């Protein structure tokens, strides 16, 4: 790269880091492809990957170089659908003798947040949502999105070029069955689809007499000029004080599960599984501290981690220890071949691992043991140290939210605050915490009608003022070294109407009903989801999202395997899991209401006469519920008692962390009703 | 048969019915293989199949002949496991070169009640439950039963010969995977397993390196001396006054669904589907008015019914009409071959149709469209005439129950009533109704500890007196020409303990919570099952059965596709469906509690501000809930109001049908609390 002059290379050499020019250029391009450091973070932390001992001036010079890469147009800045890109893709398909191609939003790891390099769907269609898939045929193209994103997709995508299809009405499988011509060859990148998904799509294509062809090389990559390289962000140790269990012990538990399942090896393709198993954290994607990579765990031996070593901060090799071998990502294929050659029984999860891995293992002769990745369940059940971290972080997070809400209570009536200003204020309050590592997702700050858009993401264009008379919905969370938080509150701005209060109170009743539910071990989330909806149902209302998702510990704000929603998932709610409790009510074009706390699942002991092992919840989130939106007459005495006890707890646990002015606000906000 | 002398043949000829001796013997053997007429029924109704105009003396002679067949030992009278039968089966396997065989309880139609001929599992193992499967290998045998039947199976089966395996812990699939030797050949009768089930079992066997072999001819049939022939019981018209919709219109609706699904034909293998579609009822199995048979419906043409014509009462051909062709059951195979030869697209339900049919269609070249049998959903949604019949029958059923409960209230304190006497008393009260056609299932009458056995079936051996101090659980139902009923009440005998009252009241609270639930269209049963359990959960209790099952209209007392239980079923609860609401609590070795009403699903209109189409329930059952078991302090005001309103309704709807003494009892039993 032209920007790297000799003085940089010389400076690095003097700081003990020897680089070829091209080698440095590659490294800096990878660093530029990682998300920027969040507020409150050292924006130059990544320089440790280049030269840990570089003097300040050299660091600044490196930052300029990285910024230069970032400024280079990677094509993701454009809004709307670019017809030239669609045309280029079709030309590429034609070159390869294909009649169409699938372009999913996912990456090789099926993560919810993906690196810029993997934003193929956004680059191609203009759709920026976190889930979706396009099917591009010669004469037509369709974008499949779920209920959260139908409105957003319609606004972002040129309907003349790409039809937006709500997948609840027409799943891609049904569409393919209907629209593929017999004999058509449709390409797909087997790295980007799970084995299960590829199987479903393949069967649908077959019903139409068409064929799904696994491609060697993604056709979007072939035409995307300026596509970023894989991200390079520091991978750091996640110490025992936060993790609560050493990696060696976790690996021992995984080996025991493999032995029990009769498997010789486990293929790990989810970066959150790697992070948990190896007690490491990264920064390759926004909002979740993931270090992208793969791993193979063996029943009788070491773990091999397939990860770009350039991401390791100094000392990480020692942290991983001698029983974790590190190889380049490209070595994964040959490693699977070796497993196959040894006729190994390999446990791989068809719901999360790419079709590519199954094909490779199968071709190599491995004996596949299909089953859920056992680390997901282990990770979901937090240990006592993680739960202690969750509790501690929620007290501090509650203090940040209290300062934000007190500020909002002061400022909102003036009618000047915008959604963007509110979102920034929350992040700024959280960033005061030394353990804060950034927001856990893009803050949803929806005033009035924007609050009714479930996955609203404020932009300069959509930004609204918080108008008196409409509630303000704010859903935000933080990544802390000791926990991940996620909290939604709906705040009255001015006087709410009776309808708003009635809806809010019904949402609150459902929230309380779930938080206080006692249920037997083995219960699935889909079995208790209605508990949070029942009072809305009474009023002819419902909400089009799940009631609760799993939450990681300084990991993904959305994690499985558990889920409390209408969708059936086989994984039961188990002790130690953390889930959200977030019923809502959305009046399209008017306002939205949601109340979300995180809950830790705990055993309920000591019920007289109990015949079953029962579970219940401990509330983690400590943030006041806006009393101005409550219609007390609609609450049962037990619900009033719950709210008053919760608010007393918020006051006693968060109050001591606050300045006197905020503490006074908190005392008022949590007064008994 | 020696019993048929010339005078019988002559007498029949004089009555206009000409038979060869052997022909008559076959017919009478089939009649003997059908269940006896239930109480209140004409025990000689079947003579219409022999000679409708036979004089009384000849009818009696025919009845003697049929009774002679019945007295012939069919081997089902024996209790316990007969080692000789197991040995004979193993010899048969060895002759066929098999290492094992599957012996399921199901018949060709996967019905809950099966004809005597299909009681292969009971004949082989001694286990008489309504669900289960044995696997017989050369050196070991296992019987898989669900939670309802583990105790019963242990009592009925010789553990030294057959291991009883609770299938919730070890499903047959897992057992096969573990216990089959590589290379083993395990036979199964493809008529007796659904396509889905056969697929699962086949995959499990394959994992062990074994093979599941579809057999031509059931090996149990080959060794069962005295196995009854297929039953022959009268098939009669189910008139429009009860059915509410003509068969021609039902067939038109089925053709429309086929056209929509792109199918040329539909294979019908469930006798309840035939009964609904063709408006016919039979008597081939106990408790459910089924005429066993198969059918093929064609998108552009007639329905072919594959059924033994000898079952038709005079006039049934005219009732079926010219658009229903009737062929012998043996013609089904060639008919499937013909569909295949025409490359027809055939809709068949892999969850209910036998693997045999899929294999035959596939081999013949048919294009299979796999999907749920559409008639099941149509049948489940009752039309207004059926709902009116359900309401009317429930008033009369309520009157019968009131008479029974009033009798019980008078007699039980004397300490002499037994479970068998109580069960007979209920049936006798129901049999007074001219539309009564028999019990809808074997009455469960469980005193004290027997009440804790969920699917208890009283026998002379287990029969208990209703002892003061223990509640008496009675679950019974009737088949009426206009409806099917199913009701459970738990009655205090003597003074109940606080624990009994607390448990009963929690069961009642859950019962009321479900009965009053409002929920959106599209809701699945598994999503609302917890509503009925929540108050038991609070006390550390639960129950090991579903909360609710579908109920037919003068058809199966258990019908799908809907179900309210922990088990996930894709079919939503829809308007017009009838479901049971029957939470319970069972204290092993002490007593059982269950409260069951039938509910009809109805649209809930007129909720102010409603944004969704909502559903709720109408209570059909009209039987008092025993006030002596209610702990009023545990009821919320709305629950008390529900109970009082329900009892007022029972009084006003059932009271007028009662004699003064019973009416006076009912007034006391339904007094407001």
PDB file of C-alpha atoms in Angstrom, chain A residues 128-296:
ATOM      1  CA  UNK A 128     -29.509  -3.802   6.269  1.00  0.00           C
ATOM      2  CA  UNK A 129     -31.556  -5.943   8.662  1.00  0.00           C
ATOM      3  CA  UNK A 130     -29.950  -8.655  10.767  1.00  0.00           C
ATOM      4  CA  UNK A 131     -31.722 -11.571   9.065  1.00  0.00           C
ATOM      5  CA  UNK A 132     -32.884 -12.314   5.552  1.00  0.00           C
ATOM      6  CA  UNK A 133     -32.018 -14.036   2.311  1.00  0.00           C
ATOM      7  CA  UNK A 134     -32.195 -13.054  -1.336  1.00  0.00           C
ATOM      8  CA  UNK A 135     -32.786 -15.399  -4.232  1.00  0.00           C
ATOM      9  CA  UNK A 136     -31.526 -13.945  -7.506  1.00  0.00           C
ATOM     10  CA  UNK A 137     -32.726 -15.607 -10.689  1.00  0.00           C
ATOM     11  CA  UNK A 138     -32.125 -14.444 -14.239  1.00  0.00           C
ATOM     12  CA  UNK A 139     -35.436 -12.639 -14.592  1.00  0.00           C
ATOM     13  CA  UNK A 140     -36.488 -11.958 -11.006  1.00  0.00           C
ATOM     14  CA  UNK A 141     -35.167 -11.588  -7.525  1.00  0.00           C
ATOM     15  CA  UNK A 142     -36.802 -11.940  -4.142  1.00  0.00           C
ATOM     16  CA  UNK A 143     -35.752 -10.899  -0.651  1.00  0.00           C
ATOM     17  CA  UNK A 144     -37.193 -12.949   2.222  1.00  0.00           C
ATOM     18  CA  UNK A 145     -37.493 -11.162   5.537  1.00  0.00           C
ATOM     19  CA  UNK A 146     -39.324 -11.882   8.784  1.00  0.00           C
ATOM     20  CA  UNK A 147     -42.084  -9.822  10.380  1.00  0.00           C
ATOM     21  CA  UNK A 148     -39.615  -7.501  12.109  1.00  0.00           C
ATOM     22  CA  UNK A 149     -38.202  -6.366   8.808  1.00  0.00           C
ATOM     23  CA  UNK A 150     -40.979  -6.218   6.227  1.00  0.00           C
ATOM     24  CA  UNK A 151     -41.419  -2.446   6.627  1.00  0.00           C
ATOM     25  CA  UNK A 152     -37.697  -1.737   6.759  1.00  0.00           C
ATOM     26  CA  UNK A 153     -36.976  -3.892   3.725  1.00  0.00           C
ATOM     27  CA  UNK A 154     -39.706  -2.182   1.740  1.00  0.00           C
ATOM     28  CA  UNK A 155     -38.043   1.158   2.540  1.00  0.00           C
ATOM     29  CA  UNK A 156     -34.518   0.035   1.705  1.00  0.00           C
ATOM     30  CA  UNK A 157     -34.966  -2.153  -1.355  1.00  0.00           C
ATOM     31  CA  UNK A 158     -35.995  -1.118  -4.876  1.00  0.00           C
ATOM     32  CA  UNK A 159     -39.206  -3.080  -5.415  1.00  0.00           C
ATOM     33  CA  UNK A 160     -38.792  -2.856  -9.185  1.00  0.00           C
ATOM     34  CA  UNK A 161     -35.598  -4.886  -8.893  1.00  0.00           C
ATOM     35  CA  UNK A 162     -36.250  -7.110  -5.908  1.00  0.00           C
ATOM     36  CA  UNK A 163     -39.583  -8.297  -4.567  1.00  0.00           C
ATOM     37  CA  UNK A 164     -39.762  -8.244  -0.760  1.00  0.00           C
ATOM     38  CA  UNK A 165     -41.424 -11.447   0.466  1.00  0.00           C
ATOM     39  CA  UNK A 166     -42.566 -11.839   4.119  1.00  0.00           C
ATOM     40  CA  UNK A 167     -41.250 -15.268   4.966  1.00  0.00           C
ATOM     41  CA  UNK A 168     -44.019 -16.012   7.447  1.00  0.00           C
ATOM     42  CA  UNK A 169     -46.383 -16.007   4.482  1.00  0.00           C
ATOM     43  CA  UNK A 170     -44.072 -17.481   1.875  1.00  0.00           C
ATOM     44  CA  UNK A 171     -40.923 -19.147   3.154  1.00  0.00           C
ATOM     45  CA  UNK A 172     -38.055 -19.339   0.651  1.00  0.00           C
ATOM     46  CA  UNK A 173     -38.646 -23.080   0.403  1.00  0.00           C
ATOM     47  CA  UNK A 174     -42.199 -22.561  -0.872  1.00  0.00           C
ATOM     48  CA  UNK A 175     -41.084 -19.799  -3.209  1.00  0.00           C
ATOM     49  CA  UNK A 176     -38.338 -21.928  -4.734  1.00  0.00           C
ATOM     50  CA  UNK A 177     -40.771 -24.781  -5.205  1.00  0.00           C
ATOM     51  CA  UNK A 178     -43.109 -22.456  -7.073  1.00  0.00           C
ATOM     52  CA  UNK A 179     -40.692 -20.356  -9.091  1.00  0.00           C
ATOM     53  CA  UNK A 180     -37.779 -22.574 -10.087  1.00  0.00           C
ATOM     54  CA  UNK A 181     -37.946 -24.033 -13.557  1.00  0.00           C
ATOM     55  CA  UNK A 182     -37.367 -27.740 -13.980  1.00  0.00           C
ATOM     56  CA  UNK A 183     -33.698 -28.334 -14.738  1.00  0.00           C
ATOM     57  CA  UNK A 184     -32.605 -25.012 -13.237  1.00  0.00           C
ATOM     58  CA  UNK A 185     -29.231 -24.941 -11.456  1.00  0.00           C
ATOM     59  CA  UNK A 186     -29.209 -22.640  -8.449  1.00  0.00           C
ATOM     60  CA  UNK A 187     -25.930 -21.932  -6.728  1.00  0.00           C
ATOM     61  CA  UNK A 188     -25.370 -21.541  -3.023  1.00  0.00           C
ATOM     62  CA  UNK A 189     -22.311 -20.953  -0.900  1.00  0.00           C
ATOM     63  CA  UNK A 190     -22.151 -23.993   1.407  1.00  0.00           C
ATOM     64  CA  UNK A 191     -20.169 -21.975   3.962  1.00  0.00           C
ATOM     65  CA  UNK A 192     -23.117 -19.640   4.523  1.00  0.00           C
ATOM     66  CA  UNK A 193     -25.947 -22.129   5.096  1.00  0.00           C
ATOM     67  CA  UNK A 194     -26.303 -24.611   7.895  1.00  0.00           C
ATOM     68  CA  UNK A 195     -26.608 -28.250   6.965  1.00  0.00           C
ATOM     69  CA  UNK A 196     -30.270 -28.240   8.032  1.00  0.00           C
ATOM     70  CA  UNK A 197     -31.069 -25.152   5.991  1.00  0.00           C
ATOM     71  CA  UNK A 198     -29.245 -26.402   2.917  1.00  0.00           C
ATOM     72  CA  UNK A 199     -31.159 -29.667   3.193  1.00  0.00           C
ATOM     73  CA  UNK A 200     -34.503 -27.889   3.327  1.00  0.00           C
ATOM     74  CA  UNK A 201     -33.651 -25.652   0.393  1.00  0.00           C
ATOM     75  CA  UNK A 202     -32.273 -28.565  -1.585  1.00  0.00           C
ATOM     76  CA  UNK A 203     -35.470 -30.573  -1.098  1.00  0.00           C
ATOM     77  CA  UNK A 204     -37.609 -27.624  -2.178  1.00  0.00           C
ATOM     78  CA  UNK A 205     -35.565 -27.117  -5.303  1.00  0.00           C
ATOM     79  CA  UNK A 206     -35.778 -30.827  -6.045  1.00  0.00           C
ATOM     80  CA  UNK A 207     -39.575 -30.692  -5.844  1.00  0.00           C
ATOM     81  CA  UNK A 208     -39.501 -28.169  -8.672  1.00  0.00           C
ATOM     82  CA  UNK A 209     -37.120 -30.420 -10.590  1.00  0.00           C
ATOM     83  CA  UNK A 210     -34.297 -27.932 -10.031  1.00  0.00           C
ATOM     84  CA  UNK A 211     -30.915 -28.510  -8.456  1.00  0.00           C
ATOM     85  CA  UNK A 212     -29.124 -26.653  -5.700  1.00  0.00           C
ATOM     86  CA  UNK A 213     -25.417 -26.537  -6.528  1.00  0.00           C
ATOM     87  CA  UNK A 214     -22.823 -26.045  -3.798  1.00  0.00           C
ATOM     88  CA  UNK A 215     -20.421 -23.414  -5.117  1.00  0.00           C
ATOM     89  CA  UNK A 216     -16.699 -23.237  -4.722  1.00  0.00           C
ATOM     90  CA  UNK A 217     -16.217 -19.513  -4.211  1.00  0.00           C
ATOM     91  CA  UNK A 218     -18.994 -17.055  -3.446  1.00  0.00           C
ATOM     92  CA  UNK A 219     -20.196 -15.263  -6.605  1.00  0.00           C
ATOM     93  CA  UNK A 220     -20.862 -12.023  -4.727  1.00  0.00           C
ATOM     94  CA  UNK A 221     -17.245 -12.023  -3.560  1.00  0.00           C
ATOM     95  CA  UNK A 222     -16.205 -12.395  -7.189  1.00  0.00           C
ATOM     96  CA  UNK A 223     -17.863  -9.110  -8.184  1.00  0.00           C
ATOM     97  CA  UNK A 224     -17.684  -7.067  -4.973  1.00  0.00           C
ATOM     98  CA  UNK A 225     -15.001  -4.512  -5.622  1.00  0.00           C
ATOM     99  CA  UNK A 226     -13.632  -3.251  -2.329  1.00  0.00           C
ATOM    100  CA  UNK A 227     -14.969  -6.155  -0.259  1.00  0.00           C
ATOM    101  CA  UNK A 228     -13.184  -5.961   3.089  1.00  0.00           C
ATOM    102  CA  UNK A 229     -10.890  -8.793   4.152  1.00  0.00           C
ATOM    103  CA  UNK A 230     -11.665 -10.868   7.258  1.00  0.00           C
ATOM    104  CA  UNK A 231     -11.452  -8.622  10.318  1.00  0.00           C
ATOM    105  CA  UNK A 232      -8.438  -8.556  12.566  1.00  0.00           C
ATOM    106  CA  UNK A 233      -9.206  -7.406  16.089  1.00  0.00           C
ATOM    107  CA  UNK A 234      -7.446  -8.236  19.330  1.00  0.00           C
ATOM    108  CA  UNK A 235      -8.217 -11.587  20.932  1.00  0.00           C
ATOM    109  CA  UNK A 236      -7.755 -11.304  24.667  1.00  0.00           C
ATOM    110  CA  UNK A 237      -7.970 -13.560  27.689  1.00  0.00           C
ATOM    111  CA  UNK A 238     -11.263 -13.673  29.583  1.00  0.00           C
ATOM    112  CA  UNK A 239      -9.940 -14.150  33.101  1.00  0.00           C
ATOM    113  CA  UNK A 240     -11.187 -16.600  35.691  1.00  0.00           C
ATOM    114  CA  UNK A 241     -12.520 -13.761  37.848  1.00  0.00           C
ATOM    115  CA  UNK A 242     -15.216 -13.290  35.199  1.00  0.00           C
ATOM    116  CA  UNK A 243     -15.376 -16.716  33.545  1.00  0.00           C
ATOM    117  CA  UNK A 244     -15.676 -18.649  36.783  1.00  0.00           C
ATOM    118  CA  UNK A 245     -14.440 -21.886  35.271  1.00  0.00           C
ATOM    119  CA  UNK A 246     -11.098 -22.617  33.672  1.00  0.00           C
ATOM    120  CA  UNK A 247     -10.921 -23.601  30.038  1.00  0.00           C
ATOM    121  CA  UNK A 248      -9.222 -26.885  30.985  1.00  0.00           C
ATOM    122  CA  UNK A 249     -12.215 -27.851  33.135  1.00  0.00           C
ATOM    123  CA  UNK A 250     -14.666 -26.810  30.390  1.00  0.00           C
ATOM    124  CA  UNK A 251     -12.731 -28.897  27.889  1.00  0.00           C
ATOM    125  CA  UNK A 252     -12.833 -31.828  30.287  1.00  0.00           C
ATOM    126  CA  UNK A 253     -16.625 -31.518  30.454  1.00  0.00           C
ATOM    127  CA  UNK A 254     -16.860 -31.383  26.665  1.00  0.00           C
ATOM    128  CA  UNK A 255     -14.729 -34.517  26.388  1.00  0.00           C
ATOM    129  CA  UNK A 256     -17.063 -36.278  28.811  1.00  0.00           C
ATOM    130  CA  UNK A 257     -20.062 -35.360  26.658  1.00  0.00           C
ATOM    131  CA  UNK A 258     -18.249 -36.630  23.565  1.00  0.00           C
ATOM    132  CA  UNK A 259     -17.436 -39.896  25.273  1.00  0.00           C
ATOM    133  CA  UNK A 260     -21.067 -40.250  26.348  1.00  0.00           C
ATOM    134  CA  UNK A 261     -22.247 -39.579  22.786  1.00  0.00           C
ATOM    135  CA  UNK A 262     -19.743 -42.060  21.401  1.00  0.00           C
ATOM    136  CA  UNK A 263     -18.032 -39.322  19.374  1.00  0.00           C
ATOM    137  CA  UNK A 264     -14.316 -38.972  18.775  1.00  0.00           C
ATOM    138  CA  UNK A 265     -14.364 -35.283  17.987  1.00  0.00           C
ATOM    139  CA  UNK A 266     -16.568 -32.202  18.030  1.00  0.00           C
ATOM    140  CA  UNK A 267     -16.598 -29.570  15.322  1.00  0.00           C
ATOM    141  CA  UNK A 268     -17.094 -26.089  16.753  1.00  0.00           C
ATOM    142  CA  UNK A 269     -18.155 -23.439  14.273  1.00  0.00           C
ATOM    143  CA  UNK A 270     -19.751 -20.828  16.533  1.00  0.00           C
ATOM    144  CA  UNK A 271     -17.394 -18.132  17.772  1.00  0.00           C
ATOM    145  CA  UNK A 272     -19.422 -17.747  20.970  1.00  0.00           C
ATOM    146  CA  UNK A 273     -18.765 -21.423  21.665  1.00  0.00           C
ATOM    147  CA  UNK A 274     -15.036 -20.835  21.134  1.00  0.00           C
ATOM    148  CA  UNK A 275     -15.124 -17.793  23.376  1.00  0.00           C
ATOM    149  CA  UNK A 276     -16.806 -19.738  26.145  1.00  0.00           C
ATOM    150  CA  UNK A 277     -14.734 -22.890  25.806  1.00  0.00           C
ATOM    151  CA  UNK A 278     -11.349 -21.200  25.613  1.00  0.00           C
ATOM    152  CA  UNK A 279     -12.134 -18.213  27.855  1.00  0.00           C
ATOM    153  CA  UNK A 280     -11.216 -15.702  25.190  1.00  0.00           C
ATOM    154  CA  UNK A 281     -12.940 -12.637  23.808  1.00  0.00           C
ATOM    155  CA  UNK A 282     -12.447 -10.783  20.522  1.00  0.00           C
ATOM    156  CA  UNK A 283     -13.747  -7.769  18.645  1.00  0.00           C
ATOM    157  CA  UNK A 284     -14.300  -8.974  15.085  1.00  0.00           C
ATOM    158  CA  UNK A 285     -17.953  -7.961  14.872  1.00  0.00           C
ATOM    159  CA  UNK A 286     -20.028  -5.180  16.387  1.00  0.00           C
ATOM    160  CA  UNK A 287     -21.706  -5.549  19.787  1.00  0.00           C
ATOM    161  CA  UNK A 288     -20.542  -9.079  20.628  1.00  0.00           C
ATOM    162  CA  UNK A 289     -16.962  -9.802  21.724  1.00  0.00           C
ATOM    163  CA  UNK A 290     -16.362 -12.583  19.228  1.00  0.00           C
ATOM    164  CA  UNK A 291     -13.094 -13.763  17.729  1.00  0.00           C
ATOM    165  CA  UNK A 292     -14.129 -15.482  14.508  1.00  0.00           C
ATOM    166  CA  UNK A 293     -12.716 -18.933  14.038  1.00  0.00           C
ATOM    167  CA  UNK A 294     -13.393 -22.647  14.203  1.00  0.00           C
ATOM    168  CA  UNK A 295     -12.210 -25.427  16.445  1.00  0.00           C
ATOM    169  CA  UNK A 296     -12.070 -29.182  16.725  1.00  0.00           C
TER     170      UNK A 296
END
